[in-house]
Every structure is written in C-alpha cells, then in structure tokens.
Coordinates of C-alpha atoms and ligand atoms in Angstrom, one line a residue:
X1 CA 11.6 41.8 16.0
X2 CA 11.7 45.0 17.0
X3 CA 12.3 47.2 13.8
X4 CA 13.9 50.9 13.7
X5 CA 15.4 53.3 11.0
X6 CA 18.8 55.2 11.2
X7 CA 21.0 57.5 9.1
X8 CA 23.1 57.9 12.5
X9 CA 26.9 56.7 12.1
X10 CA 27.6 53.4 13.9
X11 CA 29.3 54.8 16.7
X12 CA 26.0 56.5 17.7
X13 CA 23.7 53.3 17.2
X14 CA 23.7 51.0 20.3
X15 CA 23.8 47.6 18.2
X16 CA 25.5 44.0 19.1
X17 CA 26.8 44.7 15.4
X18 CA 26.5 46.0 12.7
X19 CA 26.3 44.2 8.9
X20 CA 27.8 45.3 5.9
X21 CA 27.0 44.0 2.7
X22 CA 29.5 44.6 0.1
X23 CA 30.1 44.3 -3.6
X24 CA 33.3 42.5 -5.4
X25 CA 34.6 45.1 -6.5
X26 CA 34.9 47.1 -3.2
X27 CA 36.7 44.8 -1.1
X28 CA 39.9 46.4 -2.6
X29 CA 38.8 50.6 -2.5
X30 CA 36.5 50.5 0.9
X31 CA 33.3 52.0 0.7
X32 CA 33.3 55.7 2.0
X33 CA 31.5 54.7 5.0
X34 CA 32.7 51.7 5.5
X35 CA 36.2 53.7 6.6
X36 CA 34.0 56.0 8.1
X37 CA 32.7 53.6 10.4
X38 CA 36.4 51.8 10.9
X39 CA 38.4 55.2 11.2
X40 CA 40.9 53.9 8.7
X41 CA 41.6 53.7 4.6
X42 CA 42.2 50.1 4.7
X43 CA 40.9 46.9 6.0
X44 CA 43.7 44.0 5.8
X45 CA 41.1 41.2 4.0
X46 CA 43.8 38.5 3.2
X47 CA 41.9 35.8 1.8
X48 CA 39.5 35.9 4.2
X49 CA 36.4 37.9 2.5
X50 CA 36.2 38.5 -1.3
X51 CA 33.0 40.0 -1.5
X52 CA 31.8 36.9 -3.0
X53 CA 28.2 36.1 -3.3
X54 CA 26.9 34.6 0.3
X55 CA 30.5 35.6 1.9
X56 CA 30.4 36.4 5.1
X57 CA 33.4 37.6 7.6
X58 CA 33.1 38.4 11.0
X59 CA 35.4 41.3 12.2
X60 CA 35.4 41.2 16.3
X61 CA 36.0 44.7 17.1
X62 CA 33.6 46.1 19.2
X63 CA 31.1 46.6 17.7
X64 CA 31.6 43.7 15.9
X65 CA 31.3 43.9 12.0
X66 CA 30.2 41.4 9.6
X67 CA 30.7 41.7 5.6
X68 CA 28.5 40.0 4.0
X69 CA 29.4 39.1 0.3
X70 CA 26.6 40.6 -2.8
X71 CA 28.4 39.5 -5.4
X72 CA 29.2 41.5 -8.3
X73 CA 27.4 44.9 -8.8
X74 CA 25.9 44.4 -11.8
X75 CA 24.2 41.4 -11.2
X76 CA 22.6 43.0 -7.9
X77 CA 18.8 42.3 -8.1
X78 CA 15.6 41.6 -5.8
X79 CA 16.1 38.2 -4.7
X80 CA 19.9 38.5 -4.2
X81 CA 19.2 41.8 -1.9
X82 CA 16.7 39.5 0.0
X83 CA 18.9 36.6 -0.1
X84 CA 22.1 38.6 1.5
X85 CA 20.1 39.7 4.3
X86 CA 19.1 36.4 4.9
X87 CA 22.8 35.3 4.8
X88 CA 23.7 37.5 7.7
X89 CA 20.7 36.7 10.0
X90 CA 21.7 33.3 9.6
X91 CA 25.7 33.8 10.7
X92 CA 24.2 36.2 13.4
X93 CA 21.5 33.8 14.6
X94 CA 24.3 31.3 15.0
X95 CA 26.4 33.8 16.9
X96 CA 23.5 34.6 18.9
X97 CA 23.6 38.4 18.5
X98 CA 20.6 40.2 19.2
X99 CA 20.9 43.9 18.4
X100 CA 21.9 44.2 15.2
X101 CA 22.3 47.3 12.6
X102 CA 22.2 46.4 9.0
X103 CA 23.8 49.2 6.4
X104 CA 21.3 49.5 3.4
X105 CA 23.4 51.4 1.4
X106 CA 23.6 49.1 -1.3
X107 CA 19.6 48.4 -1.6
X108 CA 17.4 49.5 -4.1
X109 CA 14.6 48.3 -1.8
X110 CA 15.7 48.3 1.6
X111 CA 12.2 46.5 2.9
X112 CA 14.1 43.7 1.6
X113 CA 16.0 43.6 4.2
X114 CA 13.2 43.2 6.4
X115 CA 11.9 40.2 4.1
X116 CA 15.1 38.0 4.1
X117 CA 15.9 38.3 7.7
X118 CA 12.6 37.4 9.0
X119 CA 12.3 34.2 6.1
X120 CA 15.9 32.9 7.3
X121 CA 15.2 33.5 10.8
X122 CA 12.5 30.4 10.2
X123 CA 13.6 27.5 12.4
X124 CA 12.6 23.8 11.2
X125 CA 13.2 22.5 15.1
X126 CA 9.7 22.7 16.4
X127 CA 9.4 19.8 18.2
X128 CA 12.9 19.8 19.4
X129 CA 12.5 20.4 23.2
X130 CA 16.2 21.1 24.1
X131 CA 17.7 23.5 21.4
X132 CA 16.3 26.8 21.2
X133 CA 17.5 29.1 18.6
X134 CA 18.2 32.4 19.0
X135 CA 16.1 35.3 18.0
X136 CA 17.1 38.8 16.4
X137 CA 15.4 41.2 18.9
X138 CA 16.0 44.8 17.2
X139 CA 17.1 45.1 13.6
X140 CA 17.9 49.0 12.7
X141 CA 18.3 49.9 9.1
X142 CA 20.7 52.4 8.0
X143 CA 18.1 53.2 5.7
X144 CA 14.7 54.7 4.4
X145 CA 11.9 52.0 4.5
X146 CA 8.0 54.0 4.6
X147 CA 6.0 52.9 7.8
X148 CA 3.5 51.1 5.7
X149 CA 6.0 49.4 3.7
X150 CA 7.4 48.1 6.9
X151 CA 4.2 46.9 8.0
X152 CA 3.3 45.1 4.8
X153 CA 6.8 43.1 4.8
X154 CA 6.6 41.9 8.4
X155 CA 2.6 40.3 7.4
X156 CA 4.3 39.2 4.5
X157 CA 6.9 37.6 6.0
X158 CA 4.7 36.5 9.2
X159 CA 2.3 34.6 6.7
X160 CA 5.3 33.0 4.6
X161 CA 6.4 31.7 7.6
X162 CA 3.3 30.2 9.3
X163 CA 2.6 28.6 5.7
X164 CA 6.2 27.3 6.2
X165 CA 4.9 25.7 9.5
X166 CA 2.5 24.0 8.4
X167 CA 3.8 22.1 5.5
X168 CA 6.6 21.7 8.4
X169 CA 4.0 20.0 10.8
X170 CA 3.8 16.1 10.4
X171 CA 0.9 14.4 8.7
X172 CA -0.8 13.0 12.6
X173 CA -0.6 16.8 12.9
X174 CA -2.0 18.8 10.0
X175 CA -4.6 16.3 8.7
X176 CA -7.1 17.4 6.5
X177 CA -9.4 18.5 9.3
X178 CA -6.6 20.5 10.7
X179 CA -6.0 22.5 7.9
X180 CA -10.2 22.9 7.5
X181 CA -10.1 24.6 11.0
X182 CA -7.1 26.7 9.7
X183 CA -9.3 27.8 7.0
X184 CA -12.3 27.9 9.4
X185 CA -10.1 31.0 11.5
X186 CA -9.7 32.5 8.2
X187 CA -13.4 33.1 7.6
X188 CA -14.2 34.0 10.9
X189 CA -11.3 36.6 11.5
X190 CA -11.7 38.1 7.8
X191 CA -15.7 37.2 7.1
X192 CA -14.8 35.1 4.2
X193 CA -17.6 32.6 3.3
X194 CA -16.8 29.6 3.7
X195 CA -17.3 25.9 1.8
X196 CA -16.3 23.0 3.4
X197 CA -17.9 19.2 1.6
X198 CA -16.8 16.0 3.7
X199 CA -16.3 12.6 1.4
X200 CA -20.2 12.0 1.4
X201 CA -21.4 16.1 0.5
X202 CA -18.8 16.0 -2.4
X203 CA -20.0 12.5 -3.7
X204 CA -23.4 13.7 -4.1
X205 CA -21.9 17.2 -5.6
X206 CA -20.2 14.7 -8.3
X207 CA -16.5 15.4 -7.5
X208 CA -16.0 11.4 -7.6
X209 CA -12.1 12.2 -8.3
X210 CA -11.3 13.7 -5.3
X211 CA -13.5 11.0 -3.3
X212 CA -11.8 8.0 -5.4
X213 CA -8.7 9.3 -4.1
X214 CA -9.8 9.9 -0.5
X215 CA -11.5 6.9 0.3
X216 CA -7.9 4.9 0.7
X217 CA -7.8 6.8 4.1
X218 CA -9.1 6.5 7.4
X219 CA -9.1 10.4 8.1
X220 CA -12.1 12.3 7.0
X221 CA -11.2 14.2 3.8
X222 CA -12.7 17.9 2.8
X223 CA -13.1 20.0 0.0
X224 CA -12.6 23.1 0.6
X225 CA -13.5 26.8 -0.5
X226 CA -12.8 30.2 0.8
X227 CA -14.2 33.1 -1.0
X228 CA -13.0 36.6 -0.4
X229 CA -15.8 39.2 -2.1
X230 CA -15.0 42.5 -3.6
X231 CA -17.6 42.9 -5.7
X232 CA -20.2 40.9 -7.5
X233 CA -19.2 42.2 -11.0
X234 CA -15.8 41.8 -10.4
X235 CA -12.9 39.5 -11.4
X236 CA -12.5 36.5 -9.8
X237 CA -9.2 35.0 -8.9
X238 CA -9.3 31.2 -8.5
X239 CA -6.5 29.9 -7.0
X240 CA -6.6 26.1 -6.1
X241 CA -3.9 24.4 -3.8
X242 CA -3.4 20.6 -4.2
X243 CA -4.1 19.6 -0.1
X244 CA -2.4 15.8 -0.1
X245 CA -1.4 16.0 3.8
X246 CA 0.4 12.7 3.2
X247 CA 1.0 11.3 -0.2
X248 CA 2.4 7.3 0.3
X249 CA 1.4 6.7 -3.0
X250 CA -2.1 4.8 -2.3
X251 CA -1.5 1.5 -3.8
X252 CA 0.9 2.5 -6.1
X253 CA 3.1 2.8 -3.3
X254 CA 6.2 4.4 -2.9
X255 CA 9.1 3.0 -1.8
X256 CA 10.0 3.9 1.4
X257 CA 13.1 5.5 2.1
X258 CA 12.0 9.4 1.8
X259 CA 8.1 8.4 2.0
X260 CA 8.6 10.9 4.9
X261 CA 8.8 13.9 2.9
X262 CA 5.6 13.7 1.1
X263 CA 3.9 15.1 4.4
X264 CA 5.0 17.9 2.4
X265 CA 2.4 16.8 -0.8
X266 CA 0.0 20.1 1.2
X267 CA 2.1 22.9 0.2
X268 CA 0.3 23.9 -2.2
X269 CA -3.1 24.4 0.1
X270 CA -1.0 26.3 2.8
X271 CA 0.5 29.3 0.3
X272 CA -3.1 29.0 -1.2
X273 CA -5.1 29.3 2.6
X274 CA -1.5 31.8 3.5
X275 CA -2.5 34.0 0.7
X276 CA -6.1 34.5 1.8
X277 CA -5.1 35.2 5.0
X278 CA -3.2 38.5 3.0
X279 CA -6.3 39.5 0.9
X280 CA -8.0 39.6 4.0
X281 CA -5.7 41.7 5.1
X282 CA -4.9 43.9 1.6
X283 CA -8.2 43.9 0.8
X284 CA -7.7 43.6 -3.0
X285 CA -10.6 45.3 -5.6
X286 CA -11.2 42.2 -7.2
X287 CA -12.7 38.6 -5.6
X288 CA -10.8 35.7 -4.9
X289 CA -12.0 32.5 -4.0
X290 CA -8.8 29.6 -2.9
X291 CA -9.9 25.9 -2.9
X292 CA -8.3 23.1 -1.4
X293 CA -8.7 19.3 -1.8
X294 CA -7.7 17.9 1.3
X295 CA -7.1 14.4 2.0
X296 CA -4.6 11.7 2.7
X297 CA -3.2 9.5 -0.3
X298 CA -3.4 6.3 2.0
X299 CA -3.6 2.2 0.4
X300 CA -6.8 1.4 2.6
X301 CA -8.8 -1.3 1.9
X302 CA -11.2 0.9 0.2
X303 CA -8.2 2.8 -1.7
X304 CA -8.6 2.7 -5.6
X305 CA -6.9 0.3 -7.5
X306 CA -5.1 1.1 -10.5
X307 CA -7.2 0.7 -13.7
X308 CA -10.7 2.2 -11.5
X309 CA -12.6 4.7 -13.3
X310 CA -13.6 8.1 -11.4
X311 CA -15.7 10.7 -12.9
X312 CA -15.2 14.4 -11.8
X313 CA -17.3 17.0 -11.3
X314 CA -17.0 18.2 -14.9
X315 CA -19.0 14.7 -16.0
X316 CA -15.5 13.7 -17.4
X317 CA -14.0 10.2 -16.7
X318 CA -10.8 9.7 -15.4
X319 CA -8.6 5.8 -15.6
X320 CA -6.2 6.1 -12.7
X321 CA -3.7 4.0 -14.0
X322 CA -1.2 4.8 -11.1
X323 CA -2.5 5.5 -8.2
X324 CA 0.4 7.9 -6.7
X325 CA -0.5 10.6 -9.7
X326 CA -3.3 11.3 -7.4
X327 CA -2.8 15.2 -7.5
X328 CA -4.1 15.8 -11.1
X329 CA -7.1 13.6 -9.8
X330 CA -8.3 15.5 -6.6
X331 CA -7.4 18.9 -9.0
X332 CA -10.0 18.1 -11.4
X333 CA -12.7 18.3 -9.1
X334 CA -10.9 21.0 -7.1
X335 CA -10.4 23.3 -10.4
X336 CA -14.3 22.6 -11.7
X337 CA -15.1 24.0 -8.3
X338 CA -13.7 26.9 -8.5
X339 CA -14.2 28.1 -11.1
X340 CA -18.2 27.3 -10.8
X341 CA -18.0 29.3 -7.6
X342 CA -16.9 32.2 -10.7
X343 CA -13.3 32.1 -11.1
X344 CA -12.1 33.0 -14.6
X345 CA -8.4 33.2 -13.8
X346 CA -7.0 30.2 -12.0
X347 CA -3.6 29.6 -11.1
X348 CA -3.0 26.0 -9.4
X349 CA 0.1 25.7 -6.6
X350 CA 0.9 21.3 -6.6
X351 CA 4.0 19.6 -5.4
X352 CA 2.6 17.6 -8.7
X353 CA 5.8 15.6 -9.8
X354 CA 9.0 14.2 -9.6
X355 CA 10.1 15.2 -13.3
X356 CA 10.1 18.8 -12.3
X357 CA 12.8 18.3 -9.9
X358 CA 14.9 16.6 -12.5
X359 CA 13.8 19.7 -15.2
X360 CA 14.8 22.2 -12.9
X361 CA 15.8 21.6 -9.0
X362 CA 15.2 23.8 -6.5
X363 CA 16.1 26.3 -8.5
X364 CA 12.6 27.4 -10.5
X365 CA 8.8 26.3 -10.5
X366 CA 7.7 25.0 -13.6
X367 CA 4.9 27.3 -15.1
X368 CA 2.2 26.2 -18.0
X369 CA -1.1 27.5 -18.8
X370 CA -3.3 27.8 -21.9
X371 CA -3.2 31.8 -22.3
X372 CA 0.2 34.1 -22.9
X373 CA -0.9 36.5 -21.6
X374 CA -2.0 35.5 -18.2
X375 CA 1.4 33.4 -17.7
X376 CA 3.5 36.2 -18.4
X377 CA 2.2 38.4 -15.6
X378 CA 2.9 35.2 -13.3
X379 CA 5.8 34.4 -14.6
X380 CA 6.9 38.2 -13.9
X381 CA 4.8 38.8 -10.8
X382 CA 7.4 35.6 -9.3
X383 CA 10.4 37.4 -10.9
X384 CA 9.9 40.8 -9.4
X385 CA 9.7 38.8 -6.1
X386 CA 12.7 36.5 -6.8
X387 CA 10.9 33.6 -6.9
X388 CA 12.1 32.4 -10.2
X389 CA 9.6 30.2 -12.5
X390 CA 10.3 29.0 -15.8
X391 CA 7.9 28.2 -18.8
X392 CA 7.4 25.3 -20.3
X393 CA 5.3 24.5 -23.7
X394 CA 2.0 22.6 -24.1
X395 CA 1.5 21.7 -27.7
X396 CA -1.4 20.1 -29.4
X397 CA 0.5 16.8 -30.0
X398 CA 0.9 16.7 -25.9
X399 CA -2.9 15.7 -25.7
X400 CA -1.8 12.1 -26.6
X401 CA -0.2 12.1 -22.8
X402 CA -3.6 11.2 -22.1
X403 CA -4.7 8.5 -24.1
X404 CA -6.7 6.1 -21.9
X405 CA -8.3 2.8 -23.8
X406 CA -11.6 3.2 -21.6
X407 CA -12.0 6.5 -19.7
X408 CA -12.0 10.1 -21.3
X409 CA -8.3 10.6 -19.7
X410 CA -5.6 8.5 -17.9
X411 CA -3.8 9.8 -14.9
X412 CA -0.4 9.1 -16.3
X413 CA 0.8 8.8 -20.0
X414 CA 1.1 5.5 -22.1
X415 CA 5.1 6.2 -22.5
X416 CA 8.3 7.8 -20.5
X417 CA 9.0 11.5 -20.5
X418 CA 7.5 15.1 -20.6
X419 CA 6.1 14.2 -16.8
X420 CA 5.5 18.0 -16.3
X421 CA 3.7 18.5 -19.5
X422 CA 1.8 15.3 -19.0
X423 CA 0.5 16.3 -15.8
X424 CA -0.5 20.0 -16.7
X425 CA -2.3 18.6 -19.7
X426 CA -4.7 16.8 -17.6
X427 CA -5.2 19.6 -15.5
X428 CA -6.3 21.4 -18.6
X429 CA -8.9 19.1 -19.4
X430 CA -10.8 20.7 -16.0
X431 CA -10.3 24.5 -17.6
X432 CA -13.5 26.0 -19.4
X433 CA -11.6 27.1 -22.4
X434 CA -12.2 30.8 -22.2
X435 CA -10.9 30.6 -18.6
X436 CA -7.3 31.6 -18.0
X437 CA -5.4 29.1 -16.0
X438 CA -1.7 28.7 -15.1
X439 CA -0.6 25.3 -13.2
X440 CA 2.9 26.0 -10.6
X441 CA 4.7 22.7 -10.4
X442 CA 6.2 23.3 -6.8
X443 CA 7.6 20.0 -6.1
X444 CA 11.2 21.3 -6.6
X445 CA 10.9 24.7 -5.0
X446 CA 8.0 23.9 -1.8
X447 CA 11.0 22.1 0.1
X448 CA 14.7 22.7 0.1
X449 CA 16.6 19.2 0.5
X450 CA 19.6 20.9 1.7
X451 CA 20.1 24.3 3.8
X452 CA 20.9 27.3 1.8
X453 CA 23.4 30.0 3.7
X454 CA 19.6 32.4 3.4
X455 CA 17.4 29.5 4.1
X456 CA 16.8 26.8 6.4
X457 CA 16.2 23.3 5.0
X458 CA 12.8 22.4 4.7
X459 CA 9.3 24.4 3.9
X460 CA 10.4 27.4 2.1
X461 CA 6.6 29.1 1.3
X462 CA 7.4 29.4 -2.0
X463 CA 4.6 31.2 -4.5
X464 CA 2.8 33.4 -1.6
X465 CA 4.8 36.5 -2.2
X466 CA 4.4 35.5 -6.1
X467 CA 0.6 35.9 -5.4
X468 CA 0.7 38.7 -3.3
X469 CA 2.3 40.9 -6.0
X470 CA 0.0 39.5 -8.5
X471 CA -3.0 41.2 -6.8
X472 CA -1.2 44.5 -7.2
X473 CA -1.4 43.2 -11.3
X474 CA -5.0 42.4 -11.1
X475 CA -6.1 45.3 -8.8
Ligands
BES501 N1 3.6 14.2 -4.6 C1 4.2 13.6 -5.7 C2 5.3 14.4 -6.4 C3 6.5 14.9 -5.6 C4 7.7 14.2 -5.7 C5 6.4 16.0 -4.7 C6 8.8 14.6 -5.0 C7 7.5 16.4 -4.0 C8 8.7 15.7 -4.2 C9 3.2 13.2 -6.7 O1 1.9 12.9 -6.2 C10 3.7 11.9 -7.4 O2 3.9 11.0 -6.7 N2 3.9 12.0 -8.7 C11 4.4 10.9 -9.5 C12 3.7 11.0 -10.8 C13 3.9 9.8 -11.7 C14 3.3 8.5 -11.0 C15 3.3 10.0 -13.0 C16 5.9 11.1 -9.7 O3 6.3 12.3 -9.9 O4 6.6 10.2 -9.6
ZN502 ZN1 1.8 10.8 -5.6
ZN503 ZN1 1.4 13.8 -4.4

C-alpha cells in the first residue's frame, strides 16, 4: 500500500473515495469540511447513518463518500481511532475500491490510521485458490503522519500480520520445525544467536517437562532461544511464548468438535518470534532473549499418561494429572531457560486456558505476575496500544491450586474454579523470586471466533504491539 499525505481539498486528490469518520454528535451540524467537500449545509441522513460506533454509509457521488461511525466524542481513544480505520478498509475492501483518501481530522494519532487499515486488510483465505480479495493500493491521509512514524507502523503492522499467518497456517504446515527455521531467518537476517535443543539435547539439559510433553508426538519437538544483545550489563527482557503447534489434548483428549482450533495453541511463540523480528529492527538499549517450547500435544504411544511424574529443569517435580494442561508443563522448562540465559523480567504470551475465555472473552487478556510494579507497565504498555488486559489477583491461599499427593506440583488443581489463577500459580513456581514475571493468558484474545466489522475472524496477533511499546518503557 502505497501511502501519501494531503491537506489538499477532495476535489484536488485523485482518490476512488474518500472516508469520513464522524462523531455522534455531528451527524446533525456537518463538520466544516465535510460541507466543504459536499458544497452544501446539509446532508439528508434519514436513518441511514447515526454516527454510531462501527457505522458505516456509503454516499455514491462521485467521488464516492463513506462515513464511518466513531461513536461519541468523548469516548474517542487509541484503539477506537485504530478500530474505525479498520471499519472502513473492510467496507472498502468489500467494495473493491483501490484509491482511497481517508480524512484524519478527527485523530489524535493519525499513524493510526495506517495501523487499523493494514491489520483489517488481513485475509484468513490463504489456501483458498478461487477468491482473491482485494487490496487497498494507495491510502492518502488528510493528515500529518512524520516519515519515520509511517515507516515504523507499516513494520508494525507487516509483523502483526505475518504472526497472524502463522498461527493461521495448519498444524502439517507450521510444525515445530517450521517455526525453528522461522526463528533460524531471524538470527541470520538480524545476527541474533541462536539456541535450538531437539527432544534428546533438552533431556540431557534436564528440561524433562517439556520432553514428557513432547514425546506423545511423532514430529521432532525443539526448544528454542533467540537472544538479541545490547549490552552485557544490561537488562534482560525474557519473553517466553508457549509453542503447542497442535494441542489435541495428549491423552487427555479433547473432544472433537472444535479440536481444529487448537492449531492455534502456537500463538504465543509467533508474537514472541514476531517481536524479535522488531528488536531486530528497533534496536532496543537493553537485551532480549524470546524462548519457545515447540512441540505437538499428540496421544502417541509414548505420550504421558495422567498421574506420570516429570521433573523440569529447575530440579522441581511436576504430577501431570491431566494431560491437556500441557502449556504450564513445557513453560516450566521454557521459563527456567530463559531466565538462565539472564532474563530478569519475563513476561509469558500462552493460549493457556479455557477459563479465561469464560472470565473475560475476546474482549481482554488476563494478566498476573508476582511484582506491581512490573504488571502495571504491561498492563499500561497494552492499554496505550488498545489491546486491553485486565488483572487478576494471586494470593497466598492460591498455592493450594497445586497440591499434588506425590510430586512438588500438579498440573491442574484438586477442585473446580479459579482456572486462570491455577495455571499462573504454577507458572510461578519456575520464577526465581527476585525475578519479575507477568503471565498473558491469550486464549480469549489470540483468535477471534466471529468477524469483527475492524477484524477478520481468526489470528488477530494480539500482544506484539503490547511488547513493542513496552521496549520504549524499558529503553
Ligand atoms: N490450549 C488449551 C487452552 C485453550 C482453550 C486455548 C481454548 C484456546 C482456546 C490448553 O492447553 C488447555 O487445554 N487447557 C485446559 C486446562 C485444564 C485441563 C486445566 C482447559 O482450559 O480446559
Ligand atoms: Zn491443552
Ligand atoms: Zn494448549
């Protein structure tokens, strides 16, 4: 997409059409140049456009015109200026329009504009071989956006997108080798180093977690680690991406009726490997080093059985009393890793479980971690990005989620309830106290179930932009 900045009038821009966003309260007393650009006072609306949040009402005069509904002006913030733009690619997109001018009048951060088009632009038909969807060739902003800024929200938005692809890709596609030579690019491209222990390297290394949970599956399993190096004496960011490129449940097994979403169970490794490919890029002042368990969570004949023991690479000894809780497992080992490869602030990104779809939808990504401080600058790094996450508590009393009769831990808690807290709490067991750590429950947020009028159904990249701005934080 071809991308160029205007304050010319409409009648002087050479656009398919041109898109209007427009507040509640205008749709009564136009906009100044809204009449400007119509050559009249009034615009006969009927019931037709309201202004209502995610509106949209195509006026075919040439050029064409569409409003596009923001709501009410005081409730005008990042994520709905990211989410109207996305609104109107997608009516455009559907319209096939390819020129199109797009009024940022109403922006506070017109880049923005940039961001939402190019995420709802995202097409989930990749392996459809008839139905092409149209592109936006030229976008031109009625607007000030810096050349830089530009730049930096099109590699943005390019990155969000291939990590959208690949939790998009099915599991015979992106299998845990797959995603190793993903990472491999990375470290050639950017000169990270590079870590990469098949099943027998990370038995030997002690990380008998994430082999107990791999050796259910005929594809070779990896863990992996990227390190991006600022400085020796720097911080270290650790951020560690649960990799299950299919999760049936191992013997535990799911039932089978939406087994075919958990080919999604990755997303956490691809906005982890989708960030590095920014740092490499923004070259942040501090080091970060991303690990990724990778591996299926298949019932082989070698799968483990619930009630096996498994001791991770912290010397601690896990019961896997059900074996589809297999995320906390290959975390353990994938959390000691990094952060003996010198992380001290750890954020994990899992699709971990169920129960934080039922907390909180599509809607937020559950945060937790053991230190206020650290989870307030994620929870506002997401917020400033509108990617809403929401806090929830871990008290003393929740260690009892854990109880296991013969292991240190158990994989899932003796009784019903707090599933979210139960499975950050095990997590926690694999954090060196005077480490910071938050744990992102993506499960509800990784994948939209139905379309959005901004989004397309599917992968949505959620918590890479989150990141991103959380270097600026660290920097
Ligand atoms: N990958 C799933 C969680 C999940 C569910 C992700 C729905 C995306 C959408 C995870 O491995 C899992 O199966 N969790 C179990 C844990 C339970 C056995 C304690 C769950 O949530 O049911
Ligand atoms: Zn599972
Ligand atoms: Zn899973």
């Amino acid at each position: 997409m071809k991308i160029t900045l205007s304050d010319e009038l409409l009648n002087k821009i050479s656009a398919e059409v041109l898109i209007f966003p427009m507040f509640e309260e205008e749709t009564k007393n136009l906009p100044e140049s809204l009449k400007g650009i119509l050559g009249r006072e009034q615009l006969d609306l009927g019931n037709d456009f309201s202004g209502k949040l995610y509106e949209t009402f195509l006026i075919p005069q040439l050029p064409k015109l569409l409003l596009v509904g923001a709501g009410k002006k005081s409730d005008f913030n990042a994520r709905l200026e990211r989410n109207v733009a996305g609104t109107a690619a997608r009516k455009i997109i559907k319209s096939k329009l390819k020129k199109i001018a797009f009024d940022a009048r109403i922006y506070t951060k017109p880049s923005l504009i940039i961001e939402g088009i190019g995420l709802a632009e995202f097409d989930p038909g990749i392996y459809k071989t008839k139905e092409k969807t149209s592109k936006i060739d030229d976008l031109i902003v009625l607007g000030k956006i810096s050349a830089s800024e530009i730049k930096k929200t099109q590699n943005l938005v390019e990155v969000t997108n291939w990590a959208r692809s690949i939790v998009l890709e099915p599991a015979n596609k992106i299998t845990p080798k797959a995603m190793v030579e993903e990472a491999k690019k990375l470290a050639r491209t950017y000169k990270f180093s590079i870590e990469v222990y098949d099943e027998k390297e990370a038995a030997k290394k002690g990380m008998g977690a994430f082999v107990g949970i791999a050796q259910g599956s005929h594809q070779p399993s990896y863990m992996l680690a990227l390190k991006y190096i600022y400085k020796k004496e720097a911080l270290t960011l650790g951020v560690v991406g649960k990799g299950i490129t299919f999760d049936s449940g191992g013997i535990s097994i799911k039932p089978s009726d939406r087994m075919h979403e958990m080919k999604m169970d990755m997303a956490g490794a691809a906005t982890a490997i989708a960030f590095m490919k920014l740092v490499g890029e923004l070259k942040p002042k501090i080091n970060v080093v991303v690990v990724t368990p990778l591996t299926e969570n298949l019932p082989g004949g070698g799968a483990l059985k619930p009630g096996d023991v498994v001791k991770a690479l912290n010397g601690k000894t896990i019961e896997v009393l059900n074996t589809d809780a297999e995320g906390r497992v290959v975390l353990a080992d994938g959390l000691v890793l990094s952060q003996k490869l010198g992380a001290t602030k750890i954020i994990d990104l899992a699709t971990l479980t169920g129960a934080v779809i039922v907390a909180l939808g599509s809607e937020a990504t559950a945060a937790l971690g053991n230190k206020e401080d650290f989870l307030e600058s994620v929870v506002d790094s997401g917020e400033e990005v509108g990617e809403r996450i929401w806090t929830l508590p871990i008290y003393p009393e929740h260690k009892e989620l854990l109880r296991s009769d013969v292991a240190d831990v158990a994989n899932i808690p003796p009784s019903r309830g707090a599933g979210v807290i139960a499975g950050a709490v095990f997590l926690q067991e694999f954090i060196e106290k005077n480490n910071s750590w938050v744990h992102l429950d993506i499960a509800g947020t990784a994948w939209l179930d139905n379309e959005k009028p901004y989004l397309a159904k599917g992968p949505t990249g959620i918590g890479v932009r989150t990141l991103v701005n959380l270097l600026d934080k660290l920097s």
